[in-house]
Short mmCIF file of C-alpha atoms in Angstrom, two decimals:
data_model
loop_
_atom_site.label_atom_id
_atom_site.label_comp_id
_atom_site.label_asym_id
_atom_site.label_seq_id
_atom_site.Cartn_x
_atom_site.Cartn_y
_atom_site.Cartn_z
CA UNK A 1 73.48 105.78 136.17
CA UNK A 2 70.14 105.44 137.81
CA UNK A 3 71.64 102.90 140.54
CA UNK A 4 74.44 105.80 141.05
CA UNK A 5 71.96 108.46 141.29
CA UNK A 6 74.26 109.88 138.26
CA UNK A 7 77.15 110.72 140.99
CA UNK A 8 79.96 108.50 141.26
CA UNK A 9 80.11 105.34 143.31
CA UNK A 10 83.84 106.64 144.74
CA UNK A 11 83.90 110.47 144.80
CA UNK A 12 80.41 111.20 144.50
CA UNK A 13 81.17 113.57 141.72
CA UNK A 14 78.38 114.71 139.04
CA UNK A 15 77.83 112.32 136.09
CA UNK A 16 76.34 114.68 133.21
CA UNK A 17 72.98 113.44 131.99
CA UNK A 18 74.35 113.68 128.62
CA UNK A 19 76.05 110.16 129.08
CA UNK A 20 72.54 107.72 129.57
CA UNK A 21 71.08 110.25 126.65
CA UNK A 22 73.91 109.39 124.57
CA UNK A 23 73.63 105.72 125.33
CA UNK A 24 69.77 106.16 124.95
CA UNK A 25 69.97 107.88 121.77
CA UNK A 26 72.53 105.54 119.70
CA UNK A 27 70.28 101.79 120.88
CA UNK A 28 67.36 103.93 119.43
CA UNK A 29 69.18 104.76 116.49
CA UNK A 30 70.04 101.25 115.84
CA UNK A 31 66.83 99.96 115.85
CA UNK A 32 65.61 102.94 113.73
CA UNK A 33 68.80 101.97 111.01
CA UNK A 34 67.34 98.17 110.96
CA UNK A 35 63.62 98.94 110.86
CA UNK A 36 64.46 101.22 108.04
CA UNK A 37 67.30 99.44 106.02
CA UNK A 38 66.86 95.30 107.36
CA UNK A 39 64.52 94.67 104.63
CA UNK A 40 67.24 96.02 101.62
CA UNK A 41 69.60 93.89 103.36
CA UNK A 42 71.55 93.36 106.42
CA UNK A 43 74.66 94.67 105.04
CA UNK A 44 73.14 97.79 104.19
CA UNK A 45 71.37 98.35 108.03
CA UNK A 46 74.60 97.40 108.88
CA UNK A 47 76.93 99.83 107.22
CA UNK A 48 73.67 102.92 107.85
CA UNK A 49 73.97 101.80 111.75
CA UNK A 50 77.88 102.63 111.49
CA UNK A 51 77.37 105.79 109.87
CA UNK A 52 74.62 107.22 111.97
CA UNK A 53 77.01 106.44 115.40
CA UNK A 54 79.68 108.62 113.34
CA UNK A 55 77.38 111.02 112.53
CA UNK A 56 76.06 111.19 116.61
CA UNK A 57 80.20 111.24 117.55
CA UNK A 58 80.84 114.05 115.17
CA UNK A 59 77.93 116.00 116.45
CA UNK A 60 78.59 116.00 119.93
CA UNK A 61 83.13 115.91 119.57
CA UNK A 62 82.28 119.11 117.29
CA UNK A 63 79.86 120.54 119.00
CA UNK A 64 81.74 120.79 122.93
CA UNK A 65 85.21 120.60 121.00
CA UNK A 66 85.73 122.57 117.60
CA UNK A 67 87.32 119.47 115.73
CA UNK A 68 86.56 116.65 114.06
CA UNK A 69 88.63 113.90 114.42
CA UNK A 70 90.46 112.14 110.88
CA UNK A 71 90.03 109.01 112.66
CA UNK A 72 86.29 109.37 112.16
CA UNK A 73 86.15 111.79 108.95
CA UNK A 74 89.42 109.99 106.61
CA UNK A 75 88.79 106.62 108.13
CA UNK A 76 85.14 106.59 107.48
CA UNK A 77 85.17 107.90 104.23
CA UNK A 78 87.79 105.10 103.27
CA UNK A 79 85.84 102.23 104.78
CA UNK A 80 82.71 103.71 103.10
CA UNK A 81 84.89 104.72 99.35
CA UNK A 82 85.67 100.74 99.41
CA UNK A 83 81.87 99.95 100.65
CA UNK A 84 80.62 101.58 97.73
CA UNK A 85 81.05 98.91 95.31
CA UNK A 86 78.50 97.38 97.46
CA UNK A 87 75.93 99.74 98.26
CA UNK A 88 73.28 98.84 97.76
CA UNK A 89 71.29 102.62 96.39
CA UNK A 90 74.14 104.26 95.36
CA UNK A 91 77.03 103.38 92.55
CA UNK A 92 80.34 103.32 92.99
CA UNK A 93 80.79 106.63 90.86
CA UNK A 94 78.39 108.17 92.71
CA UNK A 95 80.21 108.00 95.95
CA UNK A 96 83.36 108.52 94.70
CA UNK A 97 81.88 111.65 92.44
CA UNK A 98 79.95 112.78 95.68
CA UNK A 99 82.67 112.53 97.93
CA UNK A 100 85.14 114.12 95.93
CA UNK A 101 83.14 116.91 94.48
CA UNK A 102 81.88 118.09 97.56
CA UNK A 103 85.25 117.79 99.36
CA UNK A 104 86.81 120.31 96.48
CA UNK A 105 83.90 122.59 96.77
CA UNK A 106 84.26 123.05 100.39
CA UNK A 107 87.86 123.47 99.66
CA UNK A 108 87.69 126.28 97.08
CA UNK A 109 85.19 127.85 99.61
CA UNK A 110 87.42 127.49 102.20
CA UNK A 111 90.41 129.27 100.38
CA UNK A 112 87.53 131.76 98.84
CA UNK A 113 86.45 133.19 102.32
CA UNK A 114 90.17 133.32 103.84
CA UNK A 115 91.37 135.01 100.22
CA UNK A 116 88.40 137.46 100.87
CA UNK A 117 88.19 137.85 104.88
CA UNK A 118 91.93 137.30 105.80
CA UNK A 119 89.90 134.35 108.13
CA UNK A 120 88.62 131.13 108.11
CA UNK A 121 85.21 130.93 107.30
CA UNK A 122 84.88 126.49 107.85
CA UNK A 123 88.14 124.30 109.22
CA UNK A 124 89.65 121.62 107.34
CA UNK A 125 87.92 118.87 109.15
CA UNK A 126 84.67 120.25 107.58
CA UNK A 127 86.03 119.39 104.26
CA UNK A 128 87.50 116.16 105.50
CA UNK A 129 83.67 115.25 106.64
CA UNK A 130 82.73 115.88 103.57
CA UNK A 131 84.62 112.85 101.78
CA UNK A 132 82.52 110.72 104.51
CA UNK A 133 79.44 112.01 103.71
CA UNK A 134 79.54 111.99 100.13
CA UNK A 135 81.01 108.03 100.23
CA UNK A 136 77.74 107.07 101.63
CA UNK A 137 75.13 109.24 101.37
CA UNK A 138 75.65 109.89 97.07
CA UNK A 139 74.44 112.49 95.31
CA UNK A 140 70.93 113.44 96.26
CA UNK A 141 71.13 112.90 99.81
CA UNK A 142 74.15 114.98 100.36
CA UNK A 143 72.49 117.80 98.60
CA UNK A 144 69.84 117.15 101.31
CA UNK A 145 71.96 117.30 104.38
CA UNK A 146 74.32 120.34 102.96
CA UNK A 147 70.72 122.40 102.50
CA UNK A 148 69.31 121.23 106.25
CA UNK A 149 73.12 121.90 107.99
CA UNK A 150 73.26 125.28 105.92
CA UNK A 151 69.20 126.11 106.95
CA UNK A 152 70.11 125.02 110.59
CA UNK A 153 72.91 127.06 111.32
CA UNK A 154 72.30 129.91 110.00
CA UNK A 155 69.10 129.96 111.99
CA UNK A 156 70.85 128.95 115.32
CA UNK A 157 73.55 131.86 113.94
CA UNK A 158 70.38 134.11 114.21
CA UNK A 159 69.87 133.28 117.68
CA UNK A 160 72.85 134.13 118.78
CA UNK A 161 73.41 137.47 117.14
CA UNK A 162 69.95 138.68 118.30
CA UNK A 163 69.51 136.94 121.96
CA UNK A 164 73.29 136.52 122.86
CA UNK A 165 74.68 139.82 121.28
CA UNK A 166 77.18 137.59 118.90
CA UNK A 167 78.63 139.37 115.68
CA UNK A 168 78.42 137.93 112.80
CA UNK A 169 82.87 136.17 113.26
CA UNK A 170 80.92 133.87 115.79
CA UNK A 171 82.09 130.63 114.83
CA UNK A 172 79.92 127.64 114.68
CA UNK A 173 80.84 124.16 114.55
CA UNK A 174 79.46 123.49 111.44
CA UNK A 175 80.22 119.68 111.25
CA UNK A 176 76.95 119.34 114.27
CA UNK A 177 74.62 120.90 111.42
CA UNK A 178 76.18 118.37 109.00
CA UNK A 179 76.07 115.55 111.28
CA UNK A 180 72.60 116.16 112.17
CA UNK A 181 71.47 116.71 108.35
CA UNK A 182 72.93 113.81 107.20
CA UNK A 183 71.51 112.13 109.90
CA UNK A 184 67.85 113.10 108.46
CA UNK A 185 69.08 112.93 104.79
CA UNK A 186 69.91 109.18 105.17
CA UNK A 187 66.24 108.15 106.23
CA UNK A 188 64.24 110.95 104.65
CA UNK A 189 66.55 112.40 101.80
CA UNK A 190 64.16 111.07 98.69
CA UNK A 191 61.28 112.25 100.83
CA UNK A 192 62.72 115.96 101.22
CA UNK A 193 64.10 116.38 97.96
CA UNK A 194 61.01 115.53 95.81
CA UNK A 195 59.10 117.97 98.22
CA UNK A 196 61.77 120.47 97.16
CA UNK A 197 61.62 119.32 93.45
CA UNK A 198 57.81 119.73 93.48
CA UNK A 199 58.09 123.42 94.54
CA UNK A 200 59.75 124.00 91.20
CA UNK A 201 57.93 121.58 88.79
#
């Protein structure tokens, strides 16, 4: 890209600077997952490095596209559903608890707000994401990333009903906010929630 002056070598058209960003972004998040997660085992920083560059695809597909793909969301969630009985921080019926729990709830909300609004309030991939999520992340973690994607958007929802002159039917692709919270929630999910628990007790 540098070499190319971001333009291409044939028709001289515009490379977006997103590409080298992207490429920057996922080597540091590798090295991030194995400084974090080497030391509980190389499995483990294995399996976090796979979900993180899931959780960086569904941000950006969702984020310039509206969808998330089920390649990503119902594939990942099965590898993770079988790598469960291996994690190494979470049980097995804590994945499969989280993963299915949170799936239904964003189902019943789903059918909730188009019973209610005559419109979809989340798509069906959101749900779908949320089998992935819950597979690796467990329990307290998700809880984590659901609060930070929930926080996020609706303060980026702000932004654009006050500085953009949105209504409030803007849509937002909600699976970025998840991606990104889950993306915190893996490294500092404990962290976060015992700050939240220790506003309370």
């Amino acid at each position: 890209y540098i070499i190319l002056l971001g333009k291409c070598r044939h028709c001289k058209a515009h490379i977006s600077i997103r590409y080298p960003l992207v490429e920057l972004f996922t080597g540091f998040t590798f090295w991030l997952a194995f400084k974090h997660f080497a030391a509980v085992s190389p499995l483990f920083a294995a399996a976090a490095t796979m979900f993180l560059c899931m959780m960086i695809a569904l941000c950006l597909i969702d984020s310039e596209h509206m969808i998330l793909p089920d390649e990503i969301t119902l594939g990942g969630a099965a590898v993770f559903l079988i790598y469960s009985f291996f994690h190494p921080q979470i049980s097995a019926i804590d994945a499969f608890a989280s993963a299915l729990v949170s799936a239904a709830s964003f189902w019943a909300l789903y059918h909730f707000y188009l019973r209610i609004r005559k419109m979809e309030g989340m798509g069906l991939g959101d749900i779908k994401m949320m089998l992935l999520l819950g597979a690796f992340l467990g329990s307290q973690k998700l809880i984590v990333a659901v609060l930070l994607a929930s926080f996020s958007g609706m303060l980026v929802g702000f932004y654009f009903i006050i500085f953009k002159r949105k209504d409030m039917q803007y849509a937002l692709p909600f699976g970025t906010f998840l991606a990104i919270g889950s993306y915190i929630a893996l490294f500092w999910g404990n962290h976060i929630m015992r700050a939240i628990q220790s506003l309370y007790w």
